[in-house]
Short mmCIF file of C-alpha atoms in Angstrom, two decimals:
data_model
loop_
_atom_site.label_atom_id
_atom_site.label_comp_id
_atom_site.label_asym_id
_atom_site.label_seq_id
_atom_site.Cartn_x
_atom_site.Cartn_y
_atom_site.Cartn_z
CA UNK A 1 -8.80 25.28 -10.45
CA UNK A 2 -7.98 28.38 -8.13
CA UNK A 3 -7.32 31.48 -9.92
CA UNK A 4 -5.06 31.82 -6.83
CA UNK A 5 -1.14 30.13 -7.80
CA UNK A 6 0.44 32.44 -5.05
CA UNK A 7 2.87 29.50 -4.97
CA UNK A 8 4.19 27.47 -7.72
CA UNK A 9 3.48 24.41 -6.21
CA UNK A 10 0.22 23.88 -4.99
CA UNK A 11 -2.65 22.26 -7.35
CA UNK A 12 -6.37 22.14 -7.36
CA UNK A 13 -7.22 20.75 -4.28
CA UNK A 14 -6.32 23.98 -1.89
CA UNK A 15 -3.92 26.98 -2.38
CA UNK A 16 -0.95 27.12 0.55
CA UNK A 17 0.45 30.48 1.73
CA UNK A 18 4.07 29.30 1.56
CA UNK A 19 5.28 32.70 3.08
CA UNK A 20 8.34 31.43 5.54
CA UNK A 21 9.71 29.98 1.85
CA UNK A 22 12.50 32.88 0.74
CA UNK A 23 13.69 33.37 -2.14
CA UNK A 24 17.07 31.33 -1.36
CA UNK A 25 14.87 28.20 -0.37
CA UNK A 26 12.85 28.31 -3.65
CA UNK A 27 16.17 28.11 -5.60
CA UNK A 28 17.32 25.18 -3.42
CA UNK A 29 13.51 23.42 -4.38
CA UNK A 30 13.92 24.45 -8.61
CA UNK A 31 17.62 23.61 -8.12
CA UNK A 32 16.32 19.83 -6.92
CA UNK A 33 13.83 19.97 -8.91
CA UNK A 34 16.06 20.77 -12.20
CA UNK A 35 18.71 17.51 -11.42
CA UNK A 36 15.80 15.15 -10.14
CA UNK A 37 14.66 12.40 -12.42
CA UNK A 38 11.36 10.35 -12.93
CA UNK A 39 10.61 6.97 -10.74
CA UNK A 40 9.37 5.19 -13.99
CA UNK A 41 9.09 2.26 -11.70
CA UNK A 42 7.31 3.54 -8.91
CA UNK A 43 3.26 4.29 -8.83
CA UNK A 44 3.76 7.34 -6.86
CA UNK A 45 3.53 10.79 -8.93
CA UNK A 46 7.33 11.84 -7.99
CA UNK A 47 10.66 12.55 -9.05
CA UNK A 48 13.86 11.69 -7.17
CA UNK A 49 17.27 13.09 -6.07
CA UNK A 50 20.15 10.76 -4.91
CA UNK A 51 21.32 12.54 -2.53
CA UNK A 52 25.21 11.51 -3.38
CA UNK A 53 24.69 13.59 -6.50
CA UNK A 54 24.44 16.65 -4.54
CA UNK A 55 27.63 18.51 -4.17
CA UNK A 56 26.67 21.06 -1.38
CA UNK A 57 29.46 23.19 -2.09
CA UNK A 58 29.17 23.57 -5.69
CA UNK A 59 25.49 23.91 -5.34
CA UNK A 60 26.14 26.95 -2.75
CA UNK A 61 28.39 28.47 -5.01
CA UNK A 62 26.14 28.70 -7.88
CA UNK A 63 22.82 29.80 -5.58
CA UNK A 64 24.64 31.94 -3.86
CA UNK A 65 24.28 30.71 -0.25
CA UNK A 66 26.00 29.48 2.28
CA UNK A 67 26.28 25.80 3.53
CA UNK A 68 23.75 26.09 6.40
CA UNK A 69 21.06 27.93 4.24
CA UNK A 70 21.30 24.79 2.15
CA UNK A 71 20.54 22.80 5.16
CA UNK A 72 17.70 25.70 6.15
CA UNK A 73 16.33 24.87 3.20
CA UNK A 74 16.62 21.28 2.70
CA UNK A 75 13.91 21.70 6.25
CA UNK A 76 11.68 23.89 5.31
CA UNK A 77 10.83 22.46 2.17
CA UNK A 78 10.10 19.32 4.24
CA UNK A 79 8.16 21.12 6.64
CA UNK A 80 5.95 22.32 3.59
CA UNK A 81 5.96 19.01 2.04
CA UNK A 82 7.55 20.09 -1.35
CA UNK A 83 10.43 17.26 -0.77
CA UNK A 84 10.32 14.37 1.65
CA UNK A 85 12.21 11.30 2.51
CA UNK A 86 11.82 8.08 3.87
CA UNK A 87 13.51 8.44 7.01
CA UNK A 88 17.03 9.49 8.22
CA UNK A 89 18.84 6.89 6.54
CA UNK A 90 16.85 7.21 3.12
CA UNK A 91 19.54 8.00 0.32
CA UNK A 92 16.78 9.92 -1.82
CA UNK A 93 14.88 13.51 -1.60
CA UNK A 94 11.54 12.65 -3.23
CA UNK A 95 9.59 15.71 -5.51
CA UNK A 96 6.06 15.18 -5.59
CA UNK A 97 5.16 16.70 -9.14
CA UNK A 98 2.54 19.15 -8.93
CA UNK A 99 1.27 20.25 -12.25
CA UNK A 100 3.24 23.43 -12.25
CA UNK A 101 6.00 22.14 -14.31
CA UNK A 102 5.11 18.75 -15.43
CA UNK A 103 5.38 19.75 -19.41
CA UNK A 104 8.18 22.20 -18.54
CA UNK A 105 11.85 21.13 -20.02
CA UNK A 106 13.64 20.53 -17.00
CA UNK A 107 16.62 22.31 -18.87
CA UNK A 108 14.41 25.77 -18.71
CA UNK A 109 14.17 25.50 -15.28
CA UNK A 110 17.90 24.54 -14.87
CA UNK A 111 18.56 27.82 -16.99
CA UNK A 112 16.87 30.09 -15.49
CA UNK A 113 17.86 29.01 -12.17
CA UNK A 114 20.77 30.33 -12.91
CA UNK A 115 19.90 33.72 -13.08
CA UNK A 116 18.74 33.94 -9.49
CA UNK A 117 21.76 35.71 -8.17
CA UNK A 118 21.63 38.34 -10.11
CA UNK A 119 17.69 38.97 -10.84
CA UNK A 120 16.53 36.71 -8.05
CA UNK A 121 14.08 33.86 -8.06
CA UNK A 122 11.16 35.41 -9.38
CA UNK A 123 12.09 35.20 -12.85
CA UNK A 124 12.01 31.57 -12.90
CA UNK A 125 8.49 31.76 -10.72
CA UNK A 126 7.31 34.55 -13.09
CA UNK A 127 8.00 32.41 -15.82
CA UNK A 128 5.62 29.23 -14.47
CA UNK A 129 3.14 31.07 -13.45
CA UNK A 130 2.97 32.31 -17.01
CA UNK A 131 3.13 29.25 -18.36
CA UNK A 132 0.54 27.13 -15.82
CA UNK A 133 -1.60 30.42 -17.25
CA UNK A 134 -1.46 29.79 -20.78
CA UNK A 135 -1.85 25.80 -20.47
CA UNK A 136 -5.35 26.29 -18.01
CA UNK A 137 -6.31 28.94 -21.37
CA UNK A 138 -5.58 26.96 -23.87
CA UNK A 139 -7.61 24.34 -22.94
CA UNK A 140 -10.69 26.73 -22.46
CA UNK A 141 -9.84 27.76 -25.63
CA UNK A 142 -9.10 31.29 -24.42
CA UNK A 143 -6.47 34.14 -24.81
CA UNK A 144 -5.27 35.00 -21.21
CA UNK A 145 -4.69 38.63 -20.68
CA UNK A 146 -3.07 40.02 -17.58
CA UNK A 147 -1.64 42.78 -15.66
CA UNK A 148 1.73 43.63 -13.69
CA UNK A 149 -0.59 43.98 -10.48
CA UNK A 150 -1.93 39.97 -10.79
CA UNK A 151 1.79 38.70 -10.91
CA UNK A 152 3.32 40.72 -7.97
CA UNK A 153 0.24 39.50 -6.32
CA UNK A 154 0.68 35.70 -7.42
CA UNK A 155 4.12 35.67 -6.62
CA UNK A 156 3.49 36.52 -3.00
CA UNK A 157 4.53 40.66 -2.72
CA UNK A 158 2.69 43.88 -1.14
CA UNK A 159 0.34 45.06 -4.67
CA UNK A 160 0.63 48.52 -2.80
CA UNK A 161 4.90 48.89 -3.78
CA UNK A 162 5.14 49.46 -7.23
CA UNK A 163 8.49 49.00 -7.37
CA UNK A 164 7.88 45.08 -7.89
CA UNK A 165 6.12 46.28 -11.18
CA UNK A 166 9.45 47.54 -12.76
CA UNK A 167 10.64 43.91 -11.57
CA UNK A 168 7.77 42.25 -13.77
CA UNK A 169 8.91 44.69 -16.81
CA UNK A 170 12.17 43.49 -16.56
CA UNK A 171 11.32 39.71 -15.86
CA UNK A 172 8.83 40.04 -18.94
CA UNK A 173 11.88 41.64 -21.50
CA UNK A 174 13.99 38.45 -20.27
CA UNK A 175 11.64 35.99 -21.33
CA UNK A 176 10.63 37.40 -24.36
CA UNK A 177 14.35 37.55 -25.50
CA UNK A 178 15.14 34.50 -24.80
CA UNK A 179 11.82 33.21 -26.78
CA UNK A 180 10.78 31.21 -23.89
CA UNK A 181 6.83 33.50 -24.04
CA UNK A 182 5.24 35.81 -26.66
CA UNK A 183 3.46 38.78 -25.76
CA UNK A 184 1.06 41.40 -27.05
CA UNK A 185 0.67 44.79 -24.75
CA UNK A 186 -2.22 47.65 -25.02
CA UNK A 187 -1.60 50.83 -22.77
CA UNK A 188 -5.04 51.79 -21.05
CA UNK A 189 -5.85 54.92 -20.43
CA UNK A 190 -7.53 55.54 -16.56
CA UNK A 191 -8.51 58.65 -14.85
CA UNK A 192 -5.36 57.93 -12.42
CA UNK A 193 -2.96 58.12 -15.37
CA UNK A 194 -3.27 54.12 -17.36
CA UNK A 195 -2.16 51.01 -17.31
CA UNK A 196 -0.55 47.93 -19.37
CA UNK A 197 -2.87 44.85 -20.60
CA UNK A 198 -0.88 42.45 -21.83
CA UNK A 199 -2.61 39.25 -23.94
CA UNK A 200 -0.07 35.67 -23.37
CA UNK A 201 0.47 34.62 -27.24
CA UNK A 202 1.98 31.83 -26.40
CA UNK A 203 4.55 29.69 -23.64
CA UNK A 204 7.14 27.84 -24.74
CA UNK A 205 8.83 25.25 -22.75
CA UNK A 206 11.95 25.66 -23.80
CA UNK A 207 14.12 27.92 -26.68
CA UNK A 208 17.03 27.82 -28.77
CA UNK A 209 18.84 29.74 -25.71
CA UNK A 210 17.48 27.29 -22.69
CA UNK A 211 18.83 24.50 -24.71
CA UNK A 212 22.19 25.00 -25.21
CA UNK A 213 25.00 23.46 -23.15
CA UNK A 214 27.48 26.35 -22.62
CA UNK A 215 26.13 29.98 -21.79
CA UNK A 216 27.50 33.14 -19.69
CA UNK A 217 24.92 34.61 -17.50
CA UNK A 218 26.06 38.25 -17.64
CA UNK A 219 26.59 38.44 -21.72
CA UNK A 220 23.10 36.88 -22.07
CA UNK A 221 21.12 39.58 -19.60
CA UNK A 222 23.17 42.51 -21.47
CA UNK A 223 22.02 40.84 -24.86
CA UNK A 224 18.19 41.35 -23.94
CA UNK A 225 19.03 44.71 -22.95
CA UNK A 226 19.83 44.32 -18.82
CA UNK A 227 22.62 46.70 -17.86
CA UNK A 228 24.76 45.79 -15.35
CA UNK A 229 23.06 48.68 -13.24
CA UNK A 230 19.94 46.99 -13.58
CA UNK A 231 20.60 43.32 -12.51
CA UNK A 232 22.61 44.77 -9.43
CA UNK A 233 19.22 46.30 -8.15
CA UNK A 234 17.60 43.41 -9.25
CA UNK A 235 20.02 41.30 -7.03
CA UNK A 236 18.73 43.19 -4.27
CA UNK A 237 15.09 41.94 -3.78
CA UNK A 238 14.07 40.26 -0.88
CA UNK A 239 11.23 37.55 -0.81
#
């Protein structure tokens, strides 16, 4: 397996520099992604969409987008092969299942989609990476430990503006309120000042929070401590 999950898509066989993907196209692909369902009679490793159940304009609304970034999106993730169809007249958008977020509740992903217009769509990639981390570990039998520096770098952003590291802090606190990862931090100190090492405890796929039916997405980032201050900036980043 690559070290290398720049992307949250891509699996053993290569690593894909999705770069012309923004961060409004990724929440189209997790918001497909969260409604799509599993072709139990199909051999092919997919899910599905019917496209009927996609109500552009509510969809929209809750991304944040407009209408033709929808559309925008609907092609590039076709371009990069992380939907497809059948042809024009196909009523389906098929989701090849990359390993990613096969054992991830699709409810967790639904949730945290949510969250992209005000912290953007990081925290839900922050979040997989983390996890796809801690299931590769696991299996080796080993604790994972990690720094802000490897996830600004896995989820595509210049190492060299540290202002993406505050991001991480804050995308960190979120999860760990929420009880959707479990952490344990060590400050090192460096010649150049020091740094956090933080050891993954544990992923969860989903928490008493994701799992719940009814939610307000403003109350629940002030509960885990994000100020209204802070999600505006956050709403700010550009991928």
């Amino acid at each position: 397996m690559s070290k290398k999950i720049r992307t949250l898509a891509n699996d053993s066989r290569n690593e894909i520099n999705y770069s012309k993907i923004t961060d409004k196209y990724w929440s189209v692909y997790y918001y497909l992604v969260s409604i799509s369902l599993w072709d139990m009679a199909s051999k092919e490793d997919h899910r599905y969409v019917d496209k009927k159940n996609i109500n552009i304009s509510n969809v929209s609304k809750m991304l944040n987008i407009s209408r033709p970034t929808f559309y925008k999106a609907i092609e590039r993730l076709q371009e990069y092969s992380l939907i497809y169809t059948l042809g024009k007249e196909d009523h389906y958008y098929y989701i090849p299942s990359p390993p990613i977020y096969a054992e991830t509740n699709i409810k967790t992903i639904d949730y945290l989609l949510h969250f992209r217009k005000y912290v953007g769509i990081d925290l839900l990639r922050t979040y997989l990476i983390l996890s796809k981390y801690y299931k590769l570990h696991k299996q080796d039998g080993k604790e994972k430990f990690f720094v802000r520096k490897e996830i600004v770098d896995l989820l595509g952003h210049n190492i060299r503006d540290t202002s993406y590291y505050g991001y991480i802090d804050i995308y960190l606190s979120l999860l760990q309120g929420w009880g959707l990862i479990e952490l344990k931090s060590q400050t090192i100190t460096t010649a150049n000042g020091g740094y956090v090492k933080y050891t993954l405890v544990n992923v969860l796929s989903d928490s008493a929070y994701t799992l719940q039916e009814f939610y307000n997405e403003v109350d629940e980032l002030n509960a885990v401590g994000i100020s209204k201050d802070d999600y505006k900036i956050l709403k700010s980043i550009k991928s």
